[in-house]
CSV table of C-alpha atoms in Angstrom, one decimal:
chain,number,residue,atom,x,y,z
A,1,UNK,CA,0.0,0.0,0.0
A,2,UNK,CA,2.8,2.5,0.9
A,3,UNK,CA,3.0,5.4,3.2
A,4,UNK,CA,4.1,9.0,3.4
A,5,UNK,CA,6.3,9.9,6.3
A,6,UNK,CA,7.3,13.3,7.7
A,7,UNK,CA,8.0,15.5,10.7
A,8,UNK,CA,5.5,17.7,12.5
A,9,UNK,CA,6.7,20.2,15.1
A,10,UNK,CA,4.1,20.7,17.7
A,11,UNK,CA,4.7,24.5,17.9
A,12,UNK,CA,3.6,24.8,14.2
A,13,UNK,CA,0.1,23.6,15.0
A,14,UNK,CA,-2.8,25.7,16.3
A,15,UNK,CA,-5.1,22.6,16.1
A,16,UNK,CA,-3.2,19.6,17.5
A,17,UNK,CA,-6.1,17.2,17.0
A,18,UNK,CA,-4.8,16.9,13.4
A,19,UNK,CA,-2.1,14.5,14.8
A,20,UNK,CA,-4.9,12.0,15.4
A,21,UNK,CA,-5.1,11.5,11.6
A,22,UNK,CA,-1.5,10.1,11.6
A,23,UNK,CA,0.3,7.1,12.9
A,24,UNK,CA,2.9,8.6,15.2
A,25,UNK,CA,6.2,6.6,14.8
A,26,UNK,CA,8.3,8.6,17.3
A,27,UNK,CA,8.1,11.6,19.6
A,28,UNK,CA,11.2,13.8,20.0
A,29,UNK,CA,11.9,16.3,22.7
A,30,UNK,CA,15.1,18.1,21.6
A,31,UNK,CA,14.3,21.8,21.0
A,32,UNK,CA,10.6,21.5,21.6
A,33,UNK,CA,8.3,18.6,20.8
A,34,UNK,CA,8.2,17.1,17.3
A,35,UNK,CA,6.6,14.0,15.9
A,36,UNK,CA,7.7,11.6,13.2
A,37,UNK,CA,4.5,10.5,11.5
A,38,UNK,CA,3.2,8.4,8.7
A,39,UNK,CA,0.0,8.2,6.7
A,40,UNK,CA,-1.2,5.9,3.9
A,41,UNK,CA,-0.7,7.0,0.4
A,42,UNK,CA,-4.4,6.8,-0.3
A,43,UNK,CA,-5.2,9.3,2.5
A,44,UNK,CA,-2.5,11.9,1.8
A,45,UNK,CA,-4.6,14.1,-0.6
A,46,UNK,CA,-7.4,14.3,1.9
A,47,UNK,CA,-5.1,15.3,4.8
A,48,UNK,CA,-3.2,18.1,3.0
A,49,UNK,CA,-5.8,20.9,3.2
A,50,UNK,CA,-6.6,19.9,6.8
A,51,UNK,CA,-3.0,20.1,7.7
A,52,UNK,CA,-2.6,23.5,6.1
A,53,UNK,CA,-5.6,24.8,8.0
A,54,UNK,CA,-4.3,23.5,11.3
A,55,UNK,CA,-1.0,25.4,11.1
A,56,UNK,CA,-0.3,28.7,13.1
A,57,UNK,CA,-0.3,32.0,11.2
A,58,UNK,CA,2.9,33.2,12.9
A,59,UNK,CA,5.7,32.4,13.0
A,60,UNK,CA,6.0,30.7,9.6
A,61,UNK,CA,6.6,27.0,9.6
A,62,UNK,CA,6.3,24.2,7.0
A,63,UNK,CA,5.5,20.5,7.3
A,64,UNK,CA,6.8,18.0,4.9
A,65,UNK,CA,5.4,14.5,3.9
A,66,UNK,CA,7.2,12.3,1.5
A,67,UNK,CA,7.2,8.8,0.0
A,68,UNK,CA,9.6,7.3,-2.5
A,69,UNK,CA,8.3,9.3,-5.5
A,70,UNK,CA,6.7,12.5,-4.2
A,71,UNK,CA,7.3,15.1,-1.5
A,72,UNK,CA,4.7,17.5,-0.2
A,73,UNK,CA,5.9,20.7,1.5
A,74,UNK,CA,3.0,22.4,3.3
A,75,UNK,CA,2.9,26.0,4.4
A,76,UNK,CA,-0.1,27.6,6.1
A,77,UNK,CA,-1.2,29.2,2.9
A,78,UNK,CA,0.3,27.0,0.1
A,79,UNK,CA,1.2,23.4,-0.7
A,80,UNK,CA,4.0,22.3,-3.0
A,81,UNK,CA,4.2,18.9,-4.6
A,82,UNK,CA,7.7,17.9,-5.7
A,83,UNK,CA,8.4,14.9,-8.0
A,84,UNK,CA,11.6,13.5,-6.3
A,85,UNK,CA,13.0,12.5,-9.8
A,86,UNK,CA,13.5,16.2,-10.5
A,87,UNK,CA,15.8,18.1,-8.0
A,88,UNK,CA,15.1,21.4,-9.7
A,89,UNK,CA,11.5,21.3,-8.5
A,90,UNK,CA,12.7,22.1,-5.0
A,91,UNK,CA,13.8,25.5,-6.1
A,92,UNK,CA,10.3,27.0,-6.1
A,93,UNK,CA,9.7,25.7,-2.6
A,94,UNK,CA,13.0,27.2,-1.4
A,95,UNK,CA,12.3,30.5,-3.1
A,96,UNK,CA,8.9,30.7,-1.5
A,97,UNK,CA,10.2,29.8,2.0
A,98,UNK,CA,12.9,32.5,1.7
A,99,UNK,CA,10.3,35.1,0.9
A,100,UNK,CA,8.3,34.0,3.9
A,101,UNK,CA,11.4,34.6,6.1
A,102,UNK,CA,12.6,31.1,6.7
A,103,UNK,CA,16.4,30.7,6.8
A,104,UNK,CA,17.8,28.8,3.7
A,105,UNK,CA,19.5,26.1,5.8
A,106,UNK,CA,16.1,25.0,7.1
A,107,UNK,CA,14.4,24.8,3.7
A,108,UNK,CA,14.0,21.8,1.4
A,109,UNK,CA,16.6,21.6,-1.4
A,110,UNK,CA,17.8,19.5,-4.2
A,111,UNK,CA,19.6,17.1,-1.9
A,112,UNK,CA,16.2,15.8,-0.8
A,113,UNK,CA,15.6,14.4,-4.3
A,114,UNK,CA,16.3,10.8,-5.2
A,115,UNK,CA,20.0,10.1,-5.4
A,116,UNK,CA,20.3,9.0,-9.1
A,117,UNK,CA,23.6,7.9,-10.6
A,118,UNK,CA,24.5,6.8,-14.1
A,119,UNK,CA,27.7,4.9,-14.6
A,120,UNK,CA,29.5,2.7,-17.1
A,121,UNK,CA,29.8,-0.6,-15.4
A,122,UNK,CA,33.1,-1.9,-14.0
A,123,UNK,CA,34.1,-5.2,-12.6
A,124,UNK,CA,32.5,-4.4,-9.2
A,125,UNK,CA,29.1,-3.9,-11.0
A,126,UNK,CA,29.0,-7.3,-12.5
A,127,UNK,CA,26.7,-8.8,-9.8
A,128,UNK,CA,24.2,-6.0,-10.3
A,129,UNK,CA,24.1,-6.6,-14.1
A,130,UNK,CA,23.7,-10.3,-13.5
A,131,UNK,CA,20.7,-9.7,-11.2
A,132,UNK,CA,19.0,-7.4,-13.7
A,133,UNK,CA,19.7,-9.8,-16.6
A,134,UNK,CA,18.1,-12.7,-14.7
A,135,UNK,CA,15.0,-10.5,-14.1
A,136,UNK,CA,14.9,-9.4,-17.7
A,137,UNK,CA,15.2,-12.9,-19.2
A,138,UNK,CA,12.5,-14.3,-17.0
A,139,UNK,CA,10.1,-11.5,-17.8
A,140,UNK,CA,10.8,-11.5,-21.6
A,141,UNK,CA,10.4,-15.2,-22.1
A,142,UNK,CA,7.3,-15.3,-19.9
A,143,UNK,CA,5.8,-12.7,-22.2
A,144,UNK,CA,7.1,-14.4,-25.4
A,145,UNK,CA,6.4,-18.1,-24.7
A,146,UNK,CA,4.1,-17.9,-21.7
A,147,UNK,CA,6.6,-20.1,-19.8
A,148,UNK,CA,8.3,-19.6,-16.5
A,149,UNK,CA,12.1,-20.0,-16.7
A,150,UNK,CA,12.8,-18.9,-13.2
A,151,UNK,CA,14.0,-22.5,-12.3
A,152,UNK,CA,17.1,-21.8,-14.4
A,153,UNK,CA,17.9,-18.5,-12.6
A,154,UNK,CA,21.0,-19.8,-10.8
A,155,UNK,CA,22.5,-21.6,-13.8
A,156,UNK,CA,21.8,-18.6,-16.0
A,157,UNK,CA,23.4,-16.2,-13.5
A,158,UNK,CA,26.6,-18.3,-13.4
A,159,UNK,CA,26.8,-18.4,-17.2
A,160,UNK,CA,26.1,-14.6,-17.4
A,161,UNK,CA,28.7,-13.7,-14.8
A,162,UNK,CA,31.4,-15.8,-16.5
A,163,UNK,CA,30.5,-14.1,-19.8
A,164,UNK,CA,30.7,-10.6,-18.3
A,165,UNK,CA,34.1,-11.4,-16.6
A,166,UNK,CA,35.5,-12.2,-20.1
A,167,UNK,CA,33.8,-9.5,-22.2
A,168,UNK,CA,33.0,-6.5,-20.0
A,169,UNK,CA,34.7,-3.3,-21.2
A,170,UNK,CA,36.4,-5.2,-24.0
A,171,UNK,CA,33.6,-5.9,-26.5
A,172,UNK,CA,30.6,-5.3,-24.1
A,173,UNK,CA,29.9,-2.0,-22.4
A,174,UNK,CA,27.0,-1.7,-19.8
A,175,UNK,CA,25.5,1.5,-18.5
A,176,UNK,CA,23.6,1.2,-15.2
A,177,UNK,CA,21.3,3.6,-13.4
A,178,UNK,CA,21.3,3.5,-9.6
A,179,UNK,CA,18.7,5.2,-7.4
A,180,UNK,CA,19.7,5.4,-3.7
A,181,UNK,CA,22.3,2.7,-4.4
A,182,UNK,CA,19.8,0.3,-5.9
A,183,UNK,CA,20.3,-0.8,-9.6
A,184,UNK,CA,17.1,0.0,-11.4
A,185,UNK,CA,17.9,0.0,-15.1
A,186,UNK,CA,20.6,-1.0,-17.6
A,187,UNK,CA,21.4,-1.0,-21.3
A,188,UNK,CA,24.5,-2.1,-23.1
A,189,UNK,CA,26.6,-1.8,-26.3
A,190,UNK,CA,28.0,-4.9,-27.9
A,191,UNK,CA,30.8,-4.3,-30.3
A,192,UNK,CA,30.3,-5.9,-33.7
A,193,UNK,CA,33.4,-7.1,-35.5
A,194,UNK,CA,33.2,-6.3,-39.2
A,195,UNK,CA,35.7,-6.1,-42.1
A,196,UNK,CA,37.1,-2.6,-42.8
A,197,UNK,CA,35.5,-0.6,-45.5
A,198,UNK,CA,37.4,1.4,-48.2
A,199,UNK,CA,35.0,4.3,-47.8
A,200,UNK,CA,36.2,4.9,-44.2
A,201,UNK,CA,40.0,4.9,-44.2
A,202,UNK,CA,40.7,6.1,-40.7
A,203,UNK,CA,41.2,4.8,-37.2
A,204,UNK,CA,37.5,4.5,-36.8
A,205,UNK,CA,37.2,2.0,-39.6
A,206,UNK,CA,35.1,-1.0,-38.7
A,207,UNK,CA,34.0,0.2,-35.2
A,208,UNK,CA,30.3,-0.6,-35.0
A,209,UNK,CA,28.1,-1.6,-32.1
A,210,UNK,CA,24.6,-2.7,-31.2
A,211,UNK,CA,22.3,-1.7,-28.3
A,212,UNK,CA,21.4,-4.8,-26.2
A,213,UNK,CA,20.1,-5.7,-22.7
A,214,UNK,CA,17.8,-2.8,-22.4
A,215,UNK,CA,15.8,-3.2,-19.2
A,216,UNK,CA,14.2,-1.2,-16.4
A,217,UNK,CA,12.7,-2.8,-13.3
A,218,UNK,CA,8.9,-2.7,-13.5
A,219,UNK,CA,8.5,-0.4,-10.5
A,220,UNK,CA,10.7,2.3,-12.2
A,221,UNK,CA,9.1,2.4,-15.6
A,222,UNK,CA,7.3,5.3,-17.2
A,223,UNK,CA,9.7,7.9,-15.7
A,224,UNK,CA,12.1,8.4,-18.7
A,225,UNK,CA,14.9,6.6,-16.9
A,226,UNK,CA,15.8,4.4,-19.9
A,227,UNK,CA,15.8,7.3,-22.3
A,228,UNK,CA,18.3,9.1,-20.1
A,229,UNK,CA,20.4,5.9,-19.7
A,230,UNK,CA,20.5,5.3,-23.5
A,231,UNK,CA,21.6,8.9,-24.2
A,232,UNK,CA,24.3,8.5,-21.6
A,233,UNK,CA,25.5,5.2,-23.3
A,234,UNK,CA,25.4,6.8,-26.7
A,235,UNK,CA,27.6,9.7,-25.4
A,236,UNK,CA,30.0,7.0,-24.2
A,237,UNK,CA,29.9,5.3,-27.7
A,238,UNK,CA,30.9,8.6,-29.3
A,239,UNK,CA,33.8,9.1,-26.9
A,240,UNK,CA,35.0,5.6,-27.8
A,241,UNK,CA,35.0,6.5,-31.5
A,242,UNK,CA,32.3,4.1,-32.7
A,243,UNK,CA,31.0,4.8,-36.2
A,244,UNK,CA,27.4,3.8,-35.7
A,245,UNK,CA,24.9,2.0,-33.5
A,246,UNK,CA,22.2,-0.5,-34.4
A,247,UNK,CA,19.4,-2.0,-32.4
A,248,UNK,CA,16.4,-4.3,-32.9
A,249,UNK,CA,13.0,-3.8,-31.4
A,250,UNK,CA,9.4,-4.5,-32.2
A,251,UNK,CA,7.9,-2.6,-29.2
A,252,UNK,CA,6.0,0.5,-30.2
A,253,UNK,CA,6.9,2.4,-27.0
A,254,UNK,CA,10.6,1.6,-27.5
A,255,UNK,CA,10.4,2.5,-31.2
A,256,UNK,CA,9.1,6.0,-30.2
A,257,UNK,CA,11.9,6.5,-27.7
A,258,UNK,CA,14.7,5.4,-30.1
A,259,UNK,CA,13.3,7.5,-33.0
A,260,UNK,CA,13.1,10.5,-30.6
A,261,UNK,CA,16.8,10.0,-29.8
A,262,UNK,CA,17.7,9.9,-33.5
A,263,UNK,CA,17.6,6.3,-34.6
A,264,UNK,CA,16.1,5.6,-38.1
A,265,UNK,CA,14.3,2.5,-39.2
A,266,UNK,CA,16.4,0.5,-41.8
A,267,UNK,CA,15.2,-3.1,-42.4
A,268,UNK,CA,17.3,-5.2,-44.8
A,269,UNK,CA,18.2,-8.3,-42.7
A,270,UNK,CA,17.5,-11.9,-43.4
A,271,UNK,CA,17.6,-14.8,-41.0
A,272,UNK,CA,18.6,-18.4,-41.4
A,273,UNK,CA,18.5,-21.0,-38.7
A,274,UNK,CA,20.6,-24.2,-39.0
A,275,UNK,CA,18.3,-26.0,-36.6
A,276,UNK,CA,15.2,-26.0,-38.9
């Protein structure tokens, strides 16, 4: 179900009965009395106007309630909703608080946003890639064949780890997104070995790659994370002097993202299986 948590200073309230609406997790008595509270996600929209109305007019205080995705900052005359994926959204809250006379060091700021990090994987990231690859393969093949392959998770993880130990940052380059130290998305470039072409007589001759292993954990989809990660990976490809990048997809949402980034649809491939 999920909850919002926050801190309410008793002195900020003219109507303390509002506390009855919350589950009080902790009471602190440092410089005055404050309460660490929580409330269910489904009830937060209803409590916000009540909370604003219950606050004193002077001096100026604010109360904040946040969950993983959103952060409400409540003044006695205004409520701000911040998407924690976007640190810049805290600026309006800070500007408003400063105008109301609150010292900057006490106001919400960009450091309260999610801690997102994009990185090109190194050896120490292999276990995170393996875990994401296992999830990805189970989900993909469940969707494609309607069959559960989770019984092969351990065996597949071992094979994948060995492969990565041999290929990572040699012919296979992974980009990973971490949020608060948790790996939530990945994509990779696999270098393609092709004969040099006379039309490109330079040290770039023959450097081509393909985008592979594009995956975002289900709970983190729909936020533009993968688009940011792919752009980050493509910047890396340019820095490594790759000529071009190819990819294969038949997912409409993915096609839209790739075309927006600059990919063009070129279809001239044939397929032959020796097992038929």
